[in-house]
CSV table of C-alpha atoms (C1' of nucleotides) in Angstrom, one decimal:
chain,number,residue,atom,x,y,z
A,1,UNK,CA,10.7,15.5,-17.6
A,2,UNK,CA,10.6,12.1,-19.2
A,3,UNK,CA,12.2,9.4,-17.1
A,4,UNK,CA,14.2,6.7,-18.8
A,5,UNK,CA,13.6,3.5,-17.0
A,6,UNK,CA,15.2,0.4,-18.5
A,7,UNK,CA,13.9,-3.2,-18.2
A,8,UNK,CA,15.8,-3.8,-15.0
A,9,UNK,CA,14.3,-0.7,-13.3
A,10,UNK,CA,10.9,-1.9,-14.3
A,11,UNK,CA,11.6,-5.4,-13.0
A,12,UNK,CA,12.7,-3.8,-9.7
A,13,UNK,CA,9.5,-1.7,-9.6
A,14,UNK,CA,7.3,-4.7,-10.3
A,15,UNK,CA,8.9,-6.7,-7.5
A,16,UNK,CA,8.6,-3.8,-4.9
A,17,UNK,CA,5.0,-3.2,-5.9
A,18,UNK,CA,4.2,-6.7,-4.7
A,19,UNK,CA,6.6,-6.9,-1.7
A,20,UNK,CA,8.4,-3.9,-0.4
A,21,UNK,CA,10.2,-5.9,2.3
A,22,UNK,CA,12.6,-7.6,-0.1
A,23,UNK,CA,16.2,-6.9,0.8
A,24,UNK,CA,18.7,-5.6,-1.7
A,25,UNK,CA,20.2,-9.0,-1.7
A,26,UNK,CA,16.9,-10.8,-2.5
A,27,UNK,CA,15.9,-8.2,-5.1
A,28,UNK,CA,19.3,-8.4,-6.8
A,29,UNK,CA,18.9,-12.2,-7.3
A,30,UNK,CA,15.4,-11.7,-8.8
A,31,UNK,CA,16.5,-9.1,-11.3
A,32,UNK,CA,19.9,-10.5,-12.0
A,33,UNK,CA,22.2,-7.8,-10.8
A,34,UNK,CA,24.8,-7.3,-8.1
A,35,UNK,CA,23.5,-6.4,-4.7
A,36,UNK,CA,25.1,-2.9,-4.8
A,37,UNK,CA,24.0,-2.1,-8.3
A,38,UNK,CA,20.5,-3.1,-7.4
A,39,UNK,CA,20.5,-1.1,-4.2
A,40,UNK,CA,21.7,2.0,-6.0
A,41,UNK,CA,18.9,1.7,-8.5
A,42,UNK,CA,16.3,1.5,-5.8
A,43,UNK,CA,17.8,4.6,-4.2
A,44,UNK,CA,17.6,6.4,-7.5
A,45,UNK,CA,14.0,5.3,-8.0
A,46,UNK,CA,13.2,6.7,-4.5
A,47,UNK,CA,15.0,9.9,-5.0
A,48,UNK,CA,13.4,10.6,-8.3
A,49,UNK,CA,10.0,10.0,-6.8
A,50,UNK,CA,9.1,7.1,-9.0
A,51,UNK,CA,8.7,5.2,-5.8
A,52,UNK,CA,6.4,7.4,-3.8
A,53,UNK,CA,6.5,5.5,-0.6
A,54,UNK,CA,6.2,2.2,1.1
A,55,UNK,CA,3.0,1.4,3.1
A,56,UNK,CA,1.5,-1.5,5.0
A,57,UNK,CA,-1.7,-2.9,3.6
A,58,UNK,CA,-4.2,-4.1,6.1
A,59,UNK,CA,-6.9,-6.7,5.8
A,60,UNK,CA,-10.2,-4.9,5.7
A,61,UNK,CA,-12.2,-8.0,6.8
A,62,UNK,CA,-10.1,-8.4,10.0
A,63,UNK,CA,-10.6,-4.7,10.9
A,64,UNK,CA,-14.4,-4.5,10.4
A,65,UNK,CA,-14.4,-2.9,7.0
A,66,UNK,CA,-15.7,-5.8,5.0
A,67,UNK,CA,-18.2,-3.8,2.9
A,68,UNK,CA,-17.0,-1.6,0.0
A,69,UNK,CA,-19.2,1.0,-1.6
A,70,UNK,CA,-19.1,3.2,-4.6
A,71,UNK,CA,-21.2,6.4,-4.3
A,72,UNK,CA,-22.0,8.1,-7.6
A,73,UNK,CA,-22.8,11.8,-7.1
A,74,UNK,CA,-24.5,14.3,-9.4
A,75,UNK,CA,-24.9,17.8,-8.1
A,76,UNK,CA,-27.3,20.4,-9.3
A,77,UNK,CA,-25.5,23.3,-7.6
A,78,UNK,CA,-22.1,24.2,-8.9
A,79,UNK,CA,-21.6,27.2,-6.8
A,80,UNK,CA,-18.3,27.6,-5.1
A,81,UNK,CA,-19.8,27.5,-1.6
A,82,UNK,CA,-21.4,24.2,-2.2
A,83,UNK,CA,-18.2,22.8,-3.6
A,84,UNK,CA,-16.3,23.9,-0.6
A,85,UNK,CA,-18.8,22.5,1.8
A,86,UNK,CA,-18.8,19.2,-0.1
A,87,UNK,CA,-15.1,18.9,0.0
A,88,UNK,CA,-15.0,19.7,3.7
A,89,UNK,CA,-17.6,17.1,4.3
A,90,UNK,CA,-16.2,14.2,2.4
A,91,UNK,CA,-12.6,14.7,3.4
A,92,UNK,CA,-13.6,14.8,7.1
A,93,UNK,CA,-14.9,11.2,6.9
A,94,UNK,CA,-12.0,8.7,7.0
A,95,UNK,CA,-14.2,5.8,5.8
A,96,UNK,CA,-14.2,7.5,2.5
A,97,UNK,CA,-10.9,6.2,1.0
A,98,UNK,CA,-11.4,7.6,-2.5
A,99,UNK,CA,-12.7,11.0,-3.6
A,100,UNK,CA,-12.7,11.7,-7.3
A,101,UNK,CA,-14.0,14.7,-9.2
A,102,UNK,CA,-15.2,13.4,-12.6
A,103,UNK,CA,-15.7,14.5,-16.1
A,104,UNK,CA,-19.0,13.9,-17.9
A,105,UNK,CA,-22.4,13.8,-16.3
A,106,UNK,CA,-21.2,12.2,-13.1
A,107,UNK,CA,-19.8,14.9,-10.8
A,108,UNK,CA,-18.1,12.9,-8.0
A,109,UNK,CA,-17.3,9.3,-7.3
A,110,UNK,CA,-16.7,8.3,-3.7
A,111,UNK,CA,-15.2,5.0,-2.5
A,112,UNK,CA,-15.9,4.0,1.0
A,113,UNK,CA,-15.2,1.1,3.3
A,114,UNK,CA,-17.6,0.2,6.1
A,115,UNK,CA,-18.5,-2.8,8.2
A,116,UNK,CA,-22.0,-3.5,6.8
A,117,UNK,CA,-25.2,-1.9,5.5
A,118,UNK,CA,-26.0,-0.4,8.8
A,119,UNK,CA,-22.6,1.2,9.0
A,120,UNK,CA,-23.1,2.5,5.5
A,121,UNK,CA,-26.3,4.1,6.4
A,122,UNK,CA,-24.7,5.8,9.4
A,123,UNK,CA,-21.9,7.1,7.1
A,124,UNK,CA,-24.5,8.3,4.6
A,125,UNK,CA,-26.5,10.1,7.3
A,126,UNK,CA,-23.4,11.8,8.6
A,127,UNK,CA,-22.5,12.9,5.1
A,128,UNK,CA,-25.9,14.4,4.1
A,129,UNK,CA,-26.0,16.1,7.5
A,130,UNK,CA,-22.9,18.0,6.4
A,131,UNK,CA,-23.8,18.7,2.8
A,132,UNK,CA,-27.0,18.4,0.9
A,133,UNK,CA,-26.8,15.8,-1.9
A,134,UNK,CA,-29.5,16.0,-4.6
A,135,UNK,CA,-28.5,12.8,-6.5
A,136,UNK,CA,-26.4,10.1,-4.8
A,137,UNK,CA,-26.6,6.5,-5.8
A,138,UNK,CA,-24.7,3.9,-3.9
A,139,UNK,CA,-23.5,0.6,-5.3
A,140,UNK,CA,-22.2,-2.1,-3.1
A,141,UNK,CA,-19.2,-4.4,-4.0
A,142,UNK,CA,-20.3,-8.0,-3.9
A,143,UNK,CA,-17.0,-9.3,-5.0
A,144,UNK,CA,-13.5,-7.8,-5.4
A,145,UNK,CA,-12.2,-9.6,-8.4
A,146,UNK,CA,-9.1,-7.4,-8.4
A,147,UNK,CA,-7.9,-4.6,-6.2
A,148,UNK,CA,-4.3,-3.7,-6.6
A,149,UNK,CA,-2.0,-0.8,-6.0
A,150,UNK,CA,0.4,-2.1,-8.7
A,151,UNK,CA,0.8,-0.2,-12.0
A,152,UNK,CA,1.7,-2.3,-15.1
A,153,UNK,CA,5.3,-1.2,-15.3
A,154,UNK,CA,6.5,-4.2,-17.1
A,155,UNK,CA,4.0,-4.1,-20.0
A,156,UNK,CA,5.4,-6.7,-22.4
B,1,UNK,CA,-12.3,-15.1,15.3
B,2,UNK,CA,-12.7,-11.6,16.7
B,3,UNK,CA,-9.4,-9.8,17.0
B,4,UNK,CA,-8.8,-7.7,20.0
B,5,UNK,CA,-6.7,-4.7,19.1
B,6,UNK,CA,-6.1,-2.1,21.7
B,7,UNK,CA,-5.3,1.6,21.2
B,8,UNK,CA,-1.6,1.0,20.8
B,9,UNK,CA,-2.1,-1.7,18.1
B,10,UNK,CA,-4.2,0.7,16.3
B,11,UNK,CA,-1.7,3.5,16.6
B,12,UNK,CA,0.9,1.2,15.2
B,13,UNK,CA,-1.3,0.3,12.3
B,14,UNK,CA,-2.1,3.9,11.6
B,15,UNK,CA,1.6,4.7,11.4
B,16,UNK,CA,2.6,1.7,9.2
B,17,UNK,CA,-0.3,2.4,6.8
B,18,UNK,CA,1.4,5.8,6.1
B,19,UNK,CA,5.0,4.7,6.2
B,20,UNK,CA,6.0,1.1,6.4
B,21,UNK,CA,9.7,1.9,6.5
B,22,UNK,CA,9.6,3.1,10.1
B,23,UNK,CA,12.1,1.1,12.2
B,24,UNK,CA,11.0,-0.5,15.4
B,25,UNK,CA,12.9,2.2,17.3
B,26,UNK,CA,11.1,5.1,15.5
B,27,UNK,CA,7.7,3.4,15.8
B,28,UNK,CA,8.2,2.7,19.5
B,29,UNK,CA,8.9,6.4,20.1
B,30,UNK,CA,5.7,7.4,18.3
B,31,UNK,CA,3.4,5.0,20.1
B,32,UNK,CA,5.1,5.3,23.4
B,33,UNK,CA,6.4,1.8,24.0
B,34,UNK,CA,9.7,0.1,24.3
B,35,UNK,CA,11.4,-0.9,21.1
B,36,UNK,CA,11.0,-4.6,21.8
B,37,UNK,CA,7.4,-4.5,23.0
B,38,UNK,CA,6.6,-2.5,19.9
B,39,UNK,CA,8.4,-5.0,17.6
B,40,UNK,CA,6.6,-7.9,19.1
B,41,UNK,CA,3.2,-6.3,18.4
B,42,UNK,CA,4.1,-5.6,14.8
B,43,UNK,CA,5.1,-9.2,14.4
B,44,UNK,CA,1.8,-10.4,15.9
B,45,UNK,CA,-0.1,-8.1,13.6
B,46,UNK,CA,1.8,-9.6,10.7
B,47,UNK,CA,1.3,-13.2,11.8
B,48,UNK,CA,-2.4,-12.7,12.4
B,49,UNK,CA,-2.8,-11.3,8.9
B,50,UNK,CA,-4.0,-7.9,10.1
B,51,UNK,CA,-1.0,-6.5,8.2
B,52,UNK,CA,-1.5,-8.2,4.8
B,53,UNK,CA,1.8,-7.0,3.4
B,54,UNK,CA,4.0,-4.1,2.6
B,55,UNK,CA,4.2,-2.6,-0.9
B,56,UNK,CA,5.9,0.2,-2.7
B,57,UNK,CA,3.5,2.8,-4.1
B,58,UNK,CA,4.6,4.3,-7.4
B,59,UNK,CA,3.9,7.7,-8.9
B,60,UNK,CA,1.4,7.2,-11.7
B,61,UNK,CA,2.3,10.5,-13.5
B,62,UNK,CA,6.0,9.6,-13.6
B,63,UNK,CA,5.2,6.2,-15.2
B,64,UNK,CA,2.8,7.4,-17.8
B,65,UNK,CA,-0.5,6.5,-16.1
B,66,UNK,CA,-1.7,10.0,-15.5
B,67,UNK,CA,-5.3,9.3,-16.5
B,68,UNK,CA,-7.6,7.4,-14.2
B,69,UNK,CA,-11.0,6.0,-15.4
B,70,UNK,CA,-14.0,4.4,-14.0
B,71,UNK,CA,-16.0,2.1,-16.3
B,72,UNK,CA,-19.5,1.3,-15.3
B,73,UNK,CA,-20.8,-1.8,-16.9
B,74,UNK,CA,-24.3,-3.2,-17.2
B,75,UNK,CA,-24.7,-6.5,-18.9
B,76,UNK,CA,-27.8,-7.9,-20.5
B,77,UNK,CA,-26.5,-11.5,-20.6
B,78,UNK,CA,-26.0,-13.2,-17.3
B,79,UNK,CA,-25.1,-16.6,-18.8
B,80,UNK,CA,-22.2,-18.4,-17.2
B,81,UNK,CA,-20.3,-18.4,-20.5
B,82,UNK,CA,-20.4,-14.6,-20.8
B,83,UNK,CA,-19.4,-14.2,-17.2
B,84,UNK,CA,-16.4,-16.4,-17.6
B,85,UNK,CA,-15.3,-14.6,-20.8
B,86,UNK,CA,-15.7,-11.3,-19.1
B,87,UNK,CA,-13.6,-12.3,-16.2
B,88,UNK,CA,-10.9,-13.6,-18.4
B,89,UNK,CA,-10.9,-10.5,-20.5
B,90,UNK,CA,-10.7,-7.9,-17.7
B,91,UNK,CA,-8.2,-9.8,-15.6
B,92,UNK,CA,-5.9,-10.1,-18.6
B,93,UNK,CA,-5.5,-6.4,-18.8
B,94,UNK,CA,-3.1,-5.1,-16.2
B,95,UNK,CA,-4.1,-1.4,-16.7
B,96,UNK,CA,-7.4,-2.4,-15.0
B,97,UNK,CA,-6.4,-2.1,-11.4
B,98,UNK,CA,-9.8,-2.6,-9.9
B,99,UNK,CA,-12.5,-5.1,-10.9
B,100,UNK,CA,-15.7,-5.2,-8.8
B,101,UNK,CA,-18.9,-7.2,-9.1
B,102,UNK,CA,-21.7,-5.0,-7.8
B,103,UNK,CA,-25.1,-5.2,-6.3
B,104,UNK,CA,-28.0,-3.3,-7.8
B,105,UNK,CA,-28.5,-2.3,-11.4
B,106,UNK,CA,-24.8,-1.8,-12.1
B,107,UNK,CA,-23.1,-5.1,-12.8
B,108,UNK,CA,-19.5,-4.3,-12.7
B,109,UNK,CA,-17.2,-1.4,-11.9
B,110,UNK,CA,-13.8,-1.2,-13.4
B,111,UNK,CA,-11.0,1.1,-12.4
B,112,UNK,CA,-8.2,1.6,-15.0
B,113,UNK,CA,-5.1,3.7,-15.3
B,114,UNK,CA,-3.9,4.8,-18.6
B,115,UNK,CA,-1.7,7.5,-20.1
B,116,UNK,CA,-4.3,9.6,-21.9
B,117,UNK,CA,-7.6,9.4,-23.8
B,118,UNK,CA,-5.9,7.7,-26.7
B,119,UNK,CA,-4.5,5.0,-24.5
B,120,UNK,CA,-8.0,4.7,-22.9
B,121,UNK,CA,-9.5,4.1,-26.3
B,122,UNK,CA,-6.9,1.5,-27.1
B,123,UNK,CA,-7.7,-0.3,-23.8
B,124,UNK,CA,-11.4,-0.1,-24.6
B,125,UNK,CA,-10.9,-1.5,-28.0
B,126,UNK,CA,-8.8,-4.4,-26.6
B,127,UNK,CA,-11.5,-5.1,-24.0
B,128,UNK,CA,-14.5,-5.2,-26.4
B,129,UNK,CA,-12.5,-7.3,-28.8
B,130,UNK,CA,-12.3,-9.9,-26.0
B,131,UNK,CA,-15.9,-9.6,-24.7
B,132,UNK,CA,-19.0,-7.9,-26.0
B,133,UNK,CA,-20.2,-5.1,-23.8
B,134,UNK,CA,-23.7,-3.9,-24.3
B,135,UNK,CA,-23.6,-1.0,-21.8
B,136,UNK,CA,-20.3,0.5,-20.7
B,137,UNK,CA,-20.0,4.1,-19.7
B,138,UNK,CA,-16.6,5.6,-18.9
B,139,UNK,CA,-16.0,8.5,-16.5
B,140,UNK,CA,-12.6,10.1,-16.3
B,141,UNK,CA,-11.1,11.4,-13.1
B,142,UNK,CA,-10.4,15.1,-13.4
B,143,UNK,CA,-9.0,15.4,-9.9
B,144,UNK,CA,-8.1,12.8,-7.2
B,145,UNK,CA,-9.1,14.6,-4.1
B,146,UNK,CA,-8.2,11.6,-2.0
B,147,UNK,CA,-6.8,8.2,-2.9
B,148,UNK,CA,-5.6,6.2,0.1
B,149,UNK,CA,-4.9,2.6,1.0
B,150,UNK,CA,-5.3,3.5,4.7
B,151,UNK,CA,-8.2,2.2,6.6
B,152,UNK,CA,-9.6,4.3,9.5
B,153,UNK,CA,-8.2,2.1,12.3
B,154,UNK,CA,-8.0,4.8,14.9
B,155,UNK,CA,-11.6,6.0,14.6
B,156,UNK,CA,-12.0,8.5,17.5
C,1,DT,C1',3.6,-14.7,31.5
C,2,DT,C1',5.0,-10.4,30.1
C,3,DT,C1',8.8,-6.6,29.7
C,4,DG,C1',13.2,-4.6,29.0
C,5,DA,C1',18.3,-5.0,28.2
C,6,DA,C1',21.6,-6.6,25.4
C,7,DA,C1',24.1,-9.8,22.3
C,8,DA,C1',24.3,-11.7,17.7
C,9,DC,C1',23.2,-11.4,13.2
C,10,DG,C1',22.1,-9.4,8.9
C,11,DA,C1',21.1,-5.5,5.9
C,12,DA,C1',21.9,-0.7,4.6
C,13,DC,C1',24.8,2.8,3.3
C,14,DA,C1',29.3,5.3,2.0
C,15,DG,C1',34.0,5.4,0.4
C,16,DC,C1',37.3,3.6,-2.4
C,17,DT,C1',39.3,0.9,-6.2
D,1,DA,C1',30.4,-1.3,-11.4
D,2,DG,C1',32.2,-4.2,-7.6
D,3,DC,C1',34.5,-4.6,-2.9
D,4,DT,C1',34.8,-3.6,1.8
D,5,DG,C1',34.0,-1.5,6.2
D,6,DT,C1',31.1,0.9,9.3
D,7,DT,C1',26.6,2.0,10.9
D,8,DC,C1',22.0,0.8,11.8
D,9,DG,C1',18.0,-2.3,12.3
D,10,DT,C1',16.2,-6.7,13.3
D,11,DT,C1',15.8,-10.9,15.8
D,12,DT,C1',17.0,-13.9,19.6
D,13,DT,C1',18.3,-14.7,24.1
D,14,DC,C1',18.3,-13.9,28.9
D,15,DA,C1',17.1,-11.9,33.2
D,16,DA,C1',13.9,-9.5,36.1
D,17,DA,C1',9.4,-8.1,37.4
DNA sequence: TTTGAAAACGAACAGCT
DNA sequence: AGCTGTTCGTTTTCAAA
């Protein structure tokens, strides 16, 4: 299942990753194609699943989620029961926007968004009430230098 | 500048965070409002910047970015020159989709997307060629249990 | 001032050349 | 692939509450 995407497809993807509201007309001008040809390519990219969806991105500051946290978790217990409980606990908390099972000596990485330190502490308390964590270290994001959903589709 | 968003605004945001292609008609049915009233709210949310934009999300697997990596960086040198070089280096690499300056003993966290281990190594080599890293540990994502751009706007 | 209906406009989609 | 027509969504206007 190797997809063959040419330079124009990649150009289209690059544009839509930045602004998905572009009309077929606008898009066609940017990539140098007729409106219809362009529209058909977009449709193909959607149907093949390369474009997984279109979402609205919200401003975290304006909604009271100005503090971003990474939680690095090491677990002593690797029994199935603990794992299940852990999964149930983390997935039940919507402030946790990223949940990753890792290789190496780290077991899980969590990414959470909260209002402030106090809100973080509440989240942490709710989490450890649901599942015991033997080793969890939190790091707070001081500055988001980059945060993008865009993949490098146009790579030179 | 405190924004007052009522339950319907939040319902709208919740829907658009999942699917930004919903028409005003569809949206209005889901949130229980007339088409126009709904449309006016969306417009207000856009103008106030609560809705920061609409983007297409692509399938990383289908584009050859199946491996996700977190790089945890500690730096010995905190001189302005090193910092500047570091920023230039990381921001020049588009595979690095997240760049965060942290509090605590971690200095930076990077999130990158690559094809495989070999591609990771190439990225790493390119990075350290641009800026010396005294302490950088990489952790690879084995499983993305959750990865969402959606903020919990509807909280209970 | 806010809400709903409806007209006008523009974009999306399908069929045909 | 391009052209064209029909359908559908968006945006504006207007009238009523």
